[in-house]
Amino acid sequence: TKEGKGVYHMSSLLNELEYSKSEDDQQENTAGETTLPSVAAATESTNSSEYEGAMITSDNSFVESHVKVMGLGFITNMAEYMVAADVLVSKAGPGTIAEAASLSLPVMLTSFLPGQEEGNVDYVVQGEFGTFVSDSDPQGISDVVASWLTDVQKLKHLSANAKKCGAPDAAAEIVEAIGESALRWKNINDSKHAKS
C-alpha cells in the first residue's frame, strides 16, 4: 500500500519463507491436478474496485524450499487469483471475505477498519476459516501462513470451514427474495384495486 504496509511489505518477508513440502504433500486443485500451494494477497483500494495484489507461489525450479513472490501492482481480476490460490492474505473487507468463503479459501486477515470491519474479523475467526495477525507483525503473518502451507490437513480443515461459511448463491437468492416480495406487494395492490 502507499503507507508501505500490506502486500509488498509482507511479501518481502514471505519471499524469505522456507517451504518444505514433499511431493507427496502437494495440494490438489479443483480440477484434480497436483499443484504446489500458492497464496493470493490483496489489499483493497479505498477509492476503486481495484486491488493491489501479489501472487505468491512455490516453484520447484526456483530455489527449493522458498516461496516466489510476484508483485502485480493494481489488478482488477482478483477473482482469477483467488480461484488459483490456497490462502488469501487481506484486510478484513466484507466483499473479499465473502468471495474467499464462497471459494472455500482460508483467510489470513492483517488489518481492519475500526467499527465497520471488526465484526468481519470475528466472523472469520469464529467460523474457523482463518485468523488475524496485524500487518505490524509481518513475521507473525508469515509464520502462520507457512504453518498452513506445510500442513495439508490444516488447509483442508480451514477450506472446509470456509465452504460452510460461504454463500456462493447469495446474490441470486437475494434477487429471488426481492422478486417474490415485489410480486406479493403487486398482488396485494392489485387485489385492493379490484375491490374498489
JSON list of C-alpha atoms in Angstrom, two decimals:
[
{"chain": "A", "resi": 1, "resn": "THR", "atom": "CA", "xyz": [0.00, 0.00, 0.00]},
{"chain": "A", "resi": 2, "resn": "LYS", "atom": "CA", "xyz": [1.02, 3.62, -0.21]},
{"chain": "A", "resi": 3, "resn": "GLU", "atom": "CA", "xyz": [1.83, 3.62, 3.51]},
{"chain": "A", "resi": 4, "resn": "GLY", "atom": "CA", "xyz": [4.43, 0.88, 2.98]},
{"chain": "A", "resi": 5, "resn": "LYS", "atom": "CA", "xyz": [2.36, -1.75, 4.75]},
{"chain": "A", "resi": 6, "resn": "GLY", "atom": "CA", "xyz": [0.38, -4.62, 3.39]},
{"chain": "A", "resi": 7, "resn": "VAL", "atom": "CA", "xyz": [1.19, -6.72, 0.36]},
{"chain": "A", "resi": 8, "resn": "TYR", "atom": "CA", "xyz": [4.64, -5.52, -0.63]},
{"chain": "A", "resi": 9, "resn": "HIS", "atom": "CA", "xyz": [5.99, -5.12, 2.92]},
{"chain": "A", "resi": 10, "resn": "MET", "atom": "CA", "xyz": [4.65, -8.56, 3.82]},
{"chain": "A", "resi": 11, "resn": "SER", "atom": "CA", "xyz": [5.71, -10.19, 0.58]},
{"chain": "A", "resi": 12, "resn": "SER", "atom": "CA", "xyz": [9.35, -9.28, 1.15]},
{"chain": "A", "resi": 13, "resn": "LEU", "atom": "CA", "xyz": [9.26, -11.39, 4.29]},
{"chain": "A", "resi": 14, "resn": "LEU", "atom": "CA", "xyz": [7.26, -14.16, 2.65]},
{"chain": "A", "resi": 15, "resn": "ASN", "atom": "CA", "xyz": [9.92, -14.30, -0.06]},
{"chain": "A", "resi": 16, "resn": "GLU", "atom": "CA", "xyz": [12.32, -15.50, 2.63]},
{"chain": "A", "resi": 17, "resn": "LEU", "atom": "CA", "xyz": [9.82, -18.00, 3.97]},
{"chain": "A", "resi": 18, "resn": "GLU", "atom": "CA", "xyz": [11.12, -21.53, 3.89]},
{"chain": "A", "resi": 19, "resn": "TYR", "atom": "CA", "xyz": [8.73, -24.00, 2.37]},
{"chain": "A", "resi": 20, "resn": "SER", "atom": "CA", "xyz": [9.48, -27.67, 2.84]},
{"chain": "A", "resi": 21, "resn": "LYS", "atom": "CA", "xyz": [6.77, -29.85, 1.40]},
{"chain": "A", "resi": 22, "resn": "SER", "atom": "CA", "xyz": [7.45, -33.20, -0.14]},
{"chain": "A", "resi": 23, "resn": "GLU", "atom": "CA", "xyz": [5.88, -34.06, -3.49]},
{"chain": "A", "resi": 24, "resn": "ASP", "atom": "CA", "xyz": [3.50, -36.42, -1.65]},
{"chain": "A", "resi": 25, "resn": "ASP", "atom": "CA", "xyz": [2.08, -33.48, 0.32]},
{"chain": "A", "resi": 26, "resn": "GLN", "atom": "CA", "xyz": [1.37, -31.29, -2.69]},
{"chain": "A", "resi": 27, "resn": "GLN", "atom": "CA", "xyz": [-2.16, -29.90, -2.92]},
{"chain": "A", "resi": 28, "resn": "GLU", "atom": "CA", "xyz": [-4.77, -30.95, -5.45]},
{"chain": "A", "resi": 29, "resn": "ASN", "atom": "CA", "xyz": [-6.59, -28.14, -7.16]},
{"chain": "A", "resi": 30, "resn": "THR", "atom": "CA", "xyz": [-10.30, -28.26, -8.04]},
{"chain": "A", "resi": 31, "resn": "ALA", "atom": "CA", "xyz": [-9.53, -29.82, -11.41]},
{"chain": "A", "resi": 32, "resn": "GLY", "atom": "CA", "xyz": [-7.78, -32.70, -9.62]},
{"chain": "A", "resi": 33, "resn": "GLU", "atom": "CA", "xyz": [-4.34, -31.71, -10.86]},
{"chain": "A", "resi": 34, "resn": "THR", "atom": "CA", "xyz": [-1.43, -31.69, -8.45]},
{"chain": "A", "resi": 35, "resn": "THR", "atom": "CA", "xyz": [-0.21, -28.18, -7.80]},
{"chain": "A", "resi": 36, "resn": "LEU", "atom": "CA", "xyz": [2.10, -26.52, -5.34]},
{"chain": "A", "resi": 37, "resn": "PRO", "atom": "CA", "xyz": [0.48, -24.18, -2.82]},
{"chain": "A", "resi": 38, "resn": "SER", "atom": "CA", "xyz": [0.00, -20.56, -3.66]},
{"chain": "A", "resi": 39, "resn": "VAL", "atom": "CA", "xyz": [-1.17, -17.50, -1.80]},
{"chain": "A", "resi": 40, "resn": "ALA", "atom": "CA", "xyz": [-3.08, -14.59, -3.23]},
{"chain": "A", "resi": 41, "resn": "ALA", "atom": "CA", "xyz": [-2.52, -11.44, -1.24]},
{"chain": "A", "resi": 42, "resn": "ALA", "atom": "CA", "xyz": [-4.73, -8.44, -1.77]},
{"chain": "A", "resi": 43, "resn": "THR", "atom": "CA", "xyz": [-5.26, -5.02, -0.33]},
{"chain": "A", "resi": 44, "resn": "GLU", "atom": "CA", "xyz": [-8.48, -3.33, -1.39]},
{"chain": "A", "resi": 45, "resn": "SER", "atom": "CA", "xyz": [-8.10, 0.17, -2.75]},
{"chain": "A", "resi": 46, "resn": "THR", "atom": "CA", "xyz": [-10.27, 2.65, -0.87]},
{"chain": "A", "resi": 47, "resn": "ASN", "atom": "CA", "xyz": [-11.47, 4.58, -3.92]},
{"chain": "A", "resi": 48, "resn": "SER", "atom": "CA", "xyz": [-11.94, 1.96, -6.61]},
{"chain": "A", "resi": 49, "resn": "SER", "atom": "CA", "xyz": [-12.70, -1.64, -7.40]},
{"chain": "A", "resi": 50, "resn": "GLU", "atom": "CA", "xyz": [-9.02, -2.35, -7.98]},
{"chain": "A", "resi": 51, "resn": "TYR", "atom": "CA", "xyz": [-6.76, -4.38, -5.75]},
{"chain": "A", "resi": 52, "resn": "GLU", "atom": "CA", "xyz": [-3.08, -4.13, -5.02]},
{"chain": "A", "resi": 53, "resn": "GLY", "atom": "CA", "xyz": [-2.06, -7.73, -5.41]},
{"chain": "A", "resi": 54, "resn": "ALA", "atom": "CA", "xyz": [0.74, -10.18, -5.25]},
{"chain": "A", "resi": 55, "resn": "MET", "atom": "CA", "xyz": [0.66, -13.82, -6.21]},
{"chain": "A", "resi": 56, "resn": "ILE", "atom": "CA", "xyz": [2.96, -15.89, -4.06]},
{"chain": "A", "resi": 57, "resn": "THR", "atom": "CA", "xyz": [3.76, -19.33, -5.41]},
{"chain": "A", "resi": 58, "resn": "SER", "atom": "CA", "xyz": [6.20, -22.13, -4.90]},
{"chain": "A", "resi": 59, "resn": "ASP", "atom": "CA", "xyz": [8.07, -23.42, -7.93]},
{"chain": "A", "resi": 60, "resn": "ASN", "atom": "CA", "xyz": [10.32, -26.50, -7.96]},
{"chain": "A", "resi": 61, "resn": "SER", "atom": "CA", "xyz": [12.64, -24.85, -10.47]},
{"chain": "A", "resi": 62, "resn": "PHE", "atom": "CA", "xyz": [13.10, -21.92, -8.08]},
{"chain": "A", "resi": 63, "resn": "VAL", "atom": "CA", "xyz": [15.42, -22.30, -5.12]},
{"chain": "A", "resi": 64, "resn": "GLU", "atom": "CA", "xyz": [13.96, -25.33, -3.37]},
{"chain": "A", "resi": 65, "resn": "SER", "atom": "CA", "xyz": [12.28, -24.66, -0.02]},
{"chain": "A", "resi": 66, "resn": "HIS", "atom": "CA", "xyz": [11.48, -21.00, -0.79]},
{"chain": "A", "resi": 67, "resn": "VAL", "atom": "CA", "xyz": [8.46, -19.08, -1.90]},
{"chain": "A", "resi": 68, "resn": "LYS", "atom": "CA", "xyz": [8.45, -16.92, -5.01]},
{"chain": "A", "resi": 69, "resn": "VAL", "atom": "CA", "xyz": [6.68, -13.56, -4.88]},
{"chain": "A", "resi": 70, "resn": "MET", "atom": "CA", "xyz": [5.40, -11.77, -7.97]},
{"chain": "A", "resi": 71, "resn": "GLY", "atom": "CA", "xyz": [4.29, -8.16, -7.39]},
{"chain": "A", "resi": 72, "resn": "LEU", "atom": "CA", "xyz": [1.31, -7.46, -9.62]},
{"chain": "A", "resi": 73, "resn": "GLY", "atom": "CA", "xyz": [0.55, -3.82, -8.84]},
{"chain": "A", "resi": 74, "resn": "PHE", "atom": "CA", "xyz": [-3.10, -2.84, -9.15]},
{"chain": "A", "resi": 75, "resn": "ILE", "atom": "CA", "xyz": [-5.25, -5.55, -10.67]},
{"chain": "A", "resi": 76, "resn": "THR", "atom": "CA", "xyz": [-8.94, -5.86, -11.45]},
{"chain": "A", "resi": 77, "resn": "ASN", "atom": "CA", "xyz": [-9.06, -9.64, -11.88]},
{"chain": "A", "resi": 78, "resn": "MET", "atom": "CA", "xyz": [-8.51, -10.68, -8.26]},
{"chain": "A", "resi": 79, "resn": "ALA", "atom": "CA", "xyz": [-11.14, -13.42, -8.60]},
{"chain": "A", "resi": 80, "resn": "GLU", "atom": "CA", "xyz": [-8.89, -15.30, -11.02]},
{"chain": "A", "resi": 81, "resn": "TYR", "atom": "CA", "xyz": [-6.07, -15.27, -8.48]},
{"chain": "A", "resi": 82, "resn": "MET", "atom": "CA", "xyz": [-8.37, -16.26, -5.64]},
{"chain": "A", "resi": 83, "resn": "VAL", "atom": "CA", "xyz": [-9.57, -19.31, -7.55]},
{"chain": "A", "resi": 84, "resn": "ALA", "atom": "CA", "xyz": [-5.95, -20.40, -8.09]},
{"chain": "A", "resi": 85, "resn": "ALA", "atom": "CA", "xyz": [-4.84, -19.72, -4.50]},
{"chain": "A", "resi": 86, "resn": "ASP", "atom": "CA", "xyz": [-4.68, -21.90, -1.42]},
{"chain": "A", "resi": 87, "resn": "VAL", "atom": "CA", "xyz": [-4.68, -18.98, 1.05]},
{"chain": "A", "resi": 88, "resn": "LEU", "atom": "CA", "xyz": [-5.81, -15.35, 0.86]},
{"chain": "A", "resi": 89, "resn": "VAL", "atom": "CA", "xyz": [-3.95, -12.65, 2.81]},
{"chain": "A", "resi": 90, "resn": "SER", "atom": "CA", "xyz": [-6.02, -9.47, 3.02]},
{"chain": "A", "resi": 91, "resn": "LYS", "atom": "CA", "xyz": [-7.55, -6.70, 5.09]},
{"chain": "A", "resi": 92, "resn": "ALA", "atom": "CA", "xyz": [-10.98, -7.51, 6.55]},
{"chain": "A", "resi": 93, "resn": "GLY", "atom": "CA", "xyz": [-13.07, -6.18, 3.66]},
{"chain": "A", "resi": 94, "resn": "PRO", "atom": "CA", "xyz": [-16.52, -7.81, 3.68]},
{"chain": "A", "resi": 95, "resn": "GLY", "atom": "CA", "xyz": [-16.67, -8.43, -0.07]},
{"chain": "A", "resi": 96, "resn": "THR", "atom": "CA", "xyz": [-13.24, -10.03, -0.12]},
{"chain": "A", "resi": 97, "resn": "ILE", "atom": "CA", "xyz": [-14.10, -12.29, 2.84]},
{"chain": "A", "resi": 98, "resn": "ALA", "atom": "CA", "xyz": [-17.42, -13.30, 1.24]},
{"chain": "A", "resi": 99, "resn": "GLU", "atom": "CA", "xyz": [-15.68, -14.12, -2.05]},
{"chain": "A", "resi": 100, "resn": "ALA", "atom": "CA", "xyz": [-12.99, -16.13, -0.26]},
{"chain": "A", "resi": 101, "resn": "ALA", "atom": "CA", "xyz": [-15.55, -18.09, 1.78]},
{"chain": "A", "resi": 102, "resn": "SER", "atom": "CA", "xyz": [-17.63, -18.87, -1.31]},
{"chain": "A", "resi": 103, "resn": "LEU", "atom": "CA", "xyz": [-14.45, -20.26, -2.90]},
{"chain": "A", "resi": 104, "resn": "SER", "atom": "CA", "xyz": [-13.56, -22.31, 0.23]},
{"chain": "A", "resi": 105, "resn": "LEU", "atom": "CA", "xyz": [-10.42, -20.20, 0.60]},
{"chain": "A", "resi": 106, "resn": "PRO", "atom": "CA", "xyz": [-8.72, -19.87, 4.01]},
{"chain": "A", "resi": 107, "resn": "VAL", "atom": "CA", "xyz": [-8.12, -16.24, 5.00]},
{"chain": "A", "resi": 108, "resn": "MET", "atom": "CA", "xyz": [-5.26, -14.50, 6.82]},
{"chain": "A", "resi": 109, "resn": "LEU", "atom": "CA", "xyz": [-6.56, -11.08, 7.88]},
{"chain": "A", "resi": 110, "resn": "THR", "atom": "CA", "xyz": [-3.95, -8.42, 8.54]},
{"chain": "A", "resi": 111, "resn": "SER", "atom": "CA", "xyz": [-5.93, -5.22, 9.18]},
{"chain": "A", "resi": 112, "resn": "PHE", "atom": "CA", "xyz": [-9.45, -3.87, 9.58]},
{"chain": "A", "resi": 113, "resn": "LEU", "atom": "CA", "xyz": [-11.24, -0.55, 9.79]},
{"chain": "A", "resi": 114, "resn": "PRO", "atom": "CA", "xyz": [-12.27, 0.01, 13.43]},
{"chain": "A", "resi": 115, "resn": "GLY", "atom": "CA", "xyz": [-16.01, -0.33, 13.87]},
{"chain": "A", "resi": 116, "resn": "GLN", "atom": "CA", "xyz": [-17.16, -1.27, 10.39]},
{"chain": "A", "resi": 117, "resn": "GLU", "atom": "CA", "xyz": [-14.80, -4.22, 9.75]},
{"chain": "A", "resi": 118, "resn": "GLU", "atom": "CA", "xyz": [-14.16, -5.52, 13.28]},
{"chain": "A", "resi": 119, "resn": "GLY", "atom": "CA", "xyz": [-17.08, -7.93, 13.03]},
{"chain": "A", "resi": 120, "resn": "ASN", "atom": "CA", "xyz": [-15.59, -9.37, 9.85]},
{"chain": "A", "resi": 121, "resn": "VAL", "atom": "CA", "xyz": [-12.51, -10.48, 11.79]},
{"chain": "A", "resi": 122, "resn": "ASP", "atom": "CA", "xyz": [-14.77, -12.20, 14.34]},
{"chain": "A", "resi": 123, "resn": "TYR", "atom": "CA", "xyz": [-16.72, -13.88, 11.52]},
{"chain": "A", "resi": 124, "resn": "VAL", "atom": "CA", "xyz": [-13.55, -15.40, 10.03]},
{"chain": "A", "resi": 125, "resn": "VAL", "atom": "CA", "xyz": [-12.02, -16.42, 13.36]},
{"chain": "A", "resi": 126, "resn": "GLN", "atom": "CA", "xyz": [-15.26, -17.82, 14.84]},
{"chain": "A", "resi": 127, "resn": "GLY", "atom": "CA", "xyz": [-16.01, -19.55, 11.54]},
{"chain": "A", "resi": 128, "resn": "GLU", "atom": "CA", "xyz": [-12.58, -21.17, 11.86]},
{"chain": "A", "resi": 129, "resn": "PHE", "atom": "CA", "xyz": [-11.56, -20.49, 8.27]},
{"chain": "A", "resi": 130, "resn": "GLY", "atom": "CA", "xyz": [-8.81, -18.05, 9.08]},
{"chain": "A", "resi": 131, "resn": "THR", "atom": "CA", "xyz": [-7.16, -15.84, 11.64]},
{"chain": "A", "resi": 132, "resn": "PHE", "atom": "CA", "xyz": [-5.97, -12.32, 12.28]},
{"chain": "A", "resi": 133, "resn": "VAL", "atom": "CA", "xyz": [-2.36, -11.21, 12.65]},
{"chain": "A", "resi": 134, "resn": "SER", "atom": "CA", "xyz": [-1.71, -7.47, 12.48]},
{"chain": "A", "resi": 135, "resn": "ASP", "atom": "CA", "xyz": [0.17, -6.12, 9.49]},
{"chain": "A", "resi": 136, "resn": "SER", "atom": "CA", "xyz": [2.52, -4.59, 12.06]},
{"chain": "A", "resi": 137, "resn": "ASP", "atom": "CA", "xyz": [3.74, -8.18, 12.67]},
{"chain": "A", "resi": 138, "resn": "PRO", "atom": "CA", "xyz": [4.79, -9.42, 9.20]},
{"chain": "A", "resi": 139, "resn": "GLN", "atom": "CA", "xyz": [6.92, -12.20, 10.70]},
{"chain": "A", "resi": 140, "resn": "GLY", "atom": "CA", "xyz": [3.85, -13.45, 12.58]},
{"chain": "A", "resi": 141, "resn": "ILE", "atom": "CA", "xyz": [1.85, -13.39, 9.35]},
{"chain": "A", "resi": 142, "resn": "SER", "atom": "CA", "xyz": [4.49, -15.37, 7.51]},
{"chain": "A", "resi": 143, "resn": "ASP", "atom": "CA", "xyz": [4.79, -17.88, 10.37]},
{"chain": "A", "resi": 144, "resn": "VAL", "atom": "CA", "xyz": [1.05, -18.61, 10.34]},
{"chain": "A", "resi": 145, "resn": "VAL", "atom": "CA", "xyz": [0.83, -18.78, 6.53]},
{"chain": "A", "resi": 146, "resn": "ALA", "atom": "CA", "xyz": [3.87, -21.08, 6.49]},
{"chain": "A", "resi": 147, "resn": "SER", "atom": "CA", "xyz": [2.25, -23.36, 9.07]},
{"chain": "A", "resi": 148, "resn": "TRP", "atom": "CA", "xyz": [-0.88, -23.57, 6.93]},
{"chain": "A", "resi": 149, "resn": "LEU", "atom": "CA", "xyz": [1.02, -24.27, 3.71]},
{"chain": "A", "resi": 150, "resn": "THR", "atom": "CA", "xyz": [3.06, -27.03, 5.31]},
{"chain": "A", "resi": 151, "resn": "ASP", "atom": "CA", "xyz": [0.05, -28.76, 6.89]},
{"chain": "A", "resi": 152, "resn": "VAL", "atom": "CA", "xyz": [-2.28, -30.24, 4.26]},
{"chain": "A", "resi": 153, "resn": "GLN", "atom": "CA", "xyz": [-4.81, -31.31, 6.90]},
{"chain": "A", "resi": 154, "resn": "LYS", "atom": "CA", "xyz": [-4.94, -27.80, 8.37]},
{"chain": "A", "resi": 155, "resn": "LEU", "atom": "CA", "xyz": [-5.53, -26.30, 4.91]},
{"chain": "A", "resi": 156, "resn": "LYS", "atom": "CA", "xyz": [-8.30, -28.83, 4.25]},
{"chain": "A", "resi": 157, "resn": "HIS", "atom": "CA", "xyz": [-9.89, -28.03, 7.64]},
{"chain": "A", "resi": 158, "resn": "LEU", "atom": "CA", "xyz": [-9.76, -24.27, 7.02]},
{"chain": "A", "resi": 159, "resn": "SER", "atom": "CA", "xyz": [-11.09, -24.74, 3.48]},
{"chain": "A", "resi": 160, "resn": "ALA", "atom": "CA", "xyz": [-13.99, -26.92, 4.66]},
{"chain": "A", "resi": 161, "resn": "ASN", "atom": "CA", "xyz": [-14.92, -24.32, 7.28]},
{"chain": "A", "resi": 162, "resn": "ALA", "atom": "CA", "xyz": [-14.74, -21.54, 4.69]},
{"chain": "A", "resi": 163, "resn": "LYS", "atom": "CA", "xyz": [-17.12, -23.53, 2.50]},
{"chain": "A", "resi": 164, "resn": "LYS", "atom": "CA", "xyz": [-19.57, -23.87, 5.42]},
{"chain": "A", "resi": 165, "resn": "CYS", "atom": "CA", "xyz": [-19.47, -20.09, 5.96]},
{"chain": "A", "resi": 166, "resn": "GLY", "atom": "CA", "xyz": [-19.60, -19.24, 2.27]},
{"chain": "A", "resi": 167, "resn": "ALA", "atom": "CA", "xyz": [-22.76, -18.48, 0.38]},
{"chain": "A", "resi": 168, "resn": "PRO", "atom": "CA", "xyz": [-21.86, -18.67, -3.31]},
{"chain": "A", "resi": 169, "resn": "ASP", "atom": "CA", "xyz": [-25.50, -18.31, -4.39]},
{"chain": "A", "resi": 170, "resn": "ALA", "atom": "CA", "xyz": [-26.30, -15.43, -2.02]},
{"chain": "A", "resi": 171, "resn": "ALA", "atom": "CA", "xyz": [-26.72, -12.79, -4.75]},
{"chain": "A", "resi": 172, "resn": "ALA", "atom": "CA", "xyz": [-29.15, -14.98, -6.72]},
{"chain": "A", "resi": 173, "resn": "GLU", "atom": "CA", "xyz": [-31.09, -15.81, -3.54]},
{"chain": "A", "resi": 174, "resn": "ILE", "atom": "CA", "xyz": [-31.36, -12.11, -2.64]},
{"chain": "A", "resi": 175, "resn": "VAL", "atom": "CA", "xyz": [-32.63, -11.23, -6.12]},
{"chain": "A", "resi": 176, "resn": "GLU", "atom": "CA", "xyz": [-35.15, -14.08, -5.92]},
{"chain": "A", "resi": 177, "resn": "ALA", "atom": "CA", "xyz": [-36.37, -12.92, -2.48]},
{"chain": "A", "resi": 178, "resn": "ILE", "atom": "CA", "xyz": [-36.75, -9.33, -3.73]},
{"chain": "A", "resi": 179, "resn": "GLY", "atom": "CA", "xyz": [-38.68, -10.58, -6.77]},
{"chain": "A", "resi": 180, "resn": "GLU", "atom": "CA", "xyz": [-41.01, -12.69, -4.60]},
{"chain": "A", "resi": 181, "resn": "SER", "atom": "CA", "xyz": [-41.59, -9.76, -2.25]},
{"chain": "A", "resi": 182, "resn": "ALA", "atom": "CA", "xyz": [-42.32, -7.40, -5.15]},
{"chain": "A", "resi": 183, "resn": "LEU", "atom": "CA", "xyz": [-44.77, -9.92, -6.61]},
{"chain": "A", "resi": 184, "resn": "ARG", "atom": "CA", "xyz": [-46.57, -10.29, -3.25]},
{"chain": "A", "resi": 185, "resn": "TRP", "atom": "CA", "xyz": [-46.93, -6.49, -2.95]},
{"chain": "A", "resi": 186, "resn": "LYS", "atom": "CA", "xyz": [-48.13, -6.26, -6.55]},
{"chain": "A", "resi": 187, "resn": "ASN", "atom": "CA", "xyz": [-50.77, -8.93, -5.85]},
{"chain": "A", "resi": 188, "resn": "ILE", "atom": "CA", "xyz": [-51.85, -7.13, -2.66]},
{"chain": "A", "resi": 189, "resn": "ASN", "atom": "CA", "xyz": [-52.13, -3.84, -4.57]},
{"chain": "A", "resi": 190, "resn": "ASP", "atom": "CA", "xyz": [-53.98, -5.50, -7.45]},
{"chain": "A", "resi": 191, "resn": "SER", "atom": "CA", "xyz": [-56.50, -7.10, -5.08]},
{"chain": "A", "resi": 192, "resn": "LYS", "atom": "CA", "xyz": [-57.08, -3.75, -3.29]},
{"chain": "A", "resi": 193, "resn": "HIS", "atom": "CA", "xyz": [-57.73, -2.02, -6.62]},
{"chain": "A", "resi": 194, "resn": "ALA", "atom": "CA", "xyz": [-60.01, -4.84, -7.81]},
{"chain": "A", "resi": 195, "resn": "LYS", "atom": "CA", "xyz": [-62.19, -4.44, -4.68]},
{"chain": "A", "resi": 196, "resn": "SER", "atom": "CA", "xyz": [-62.51, -0.68, -5.18]}
]
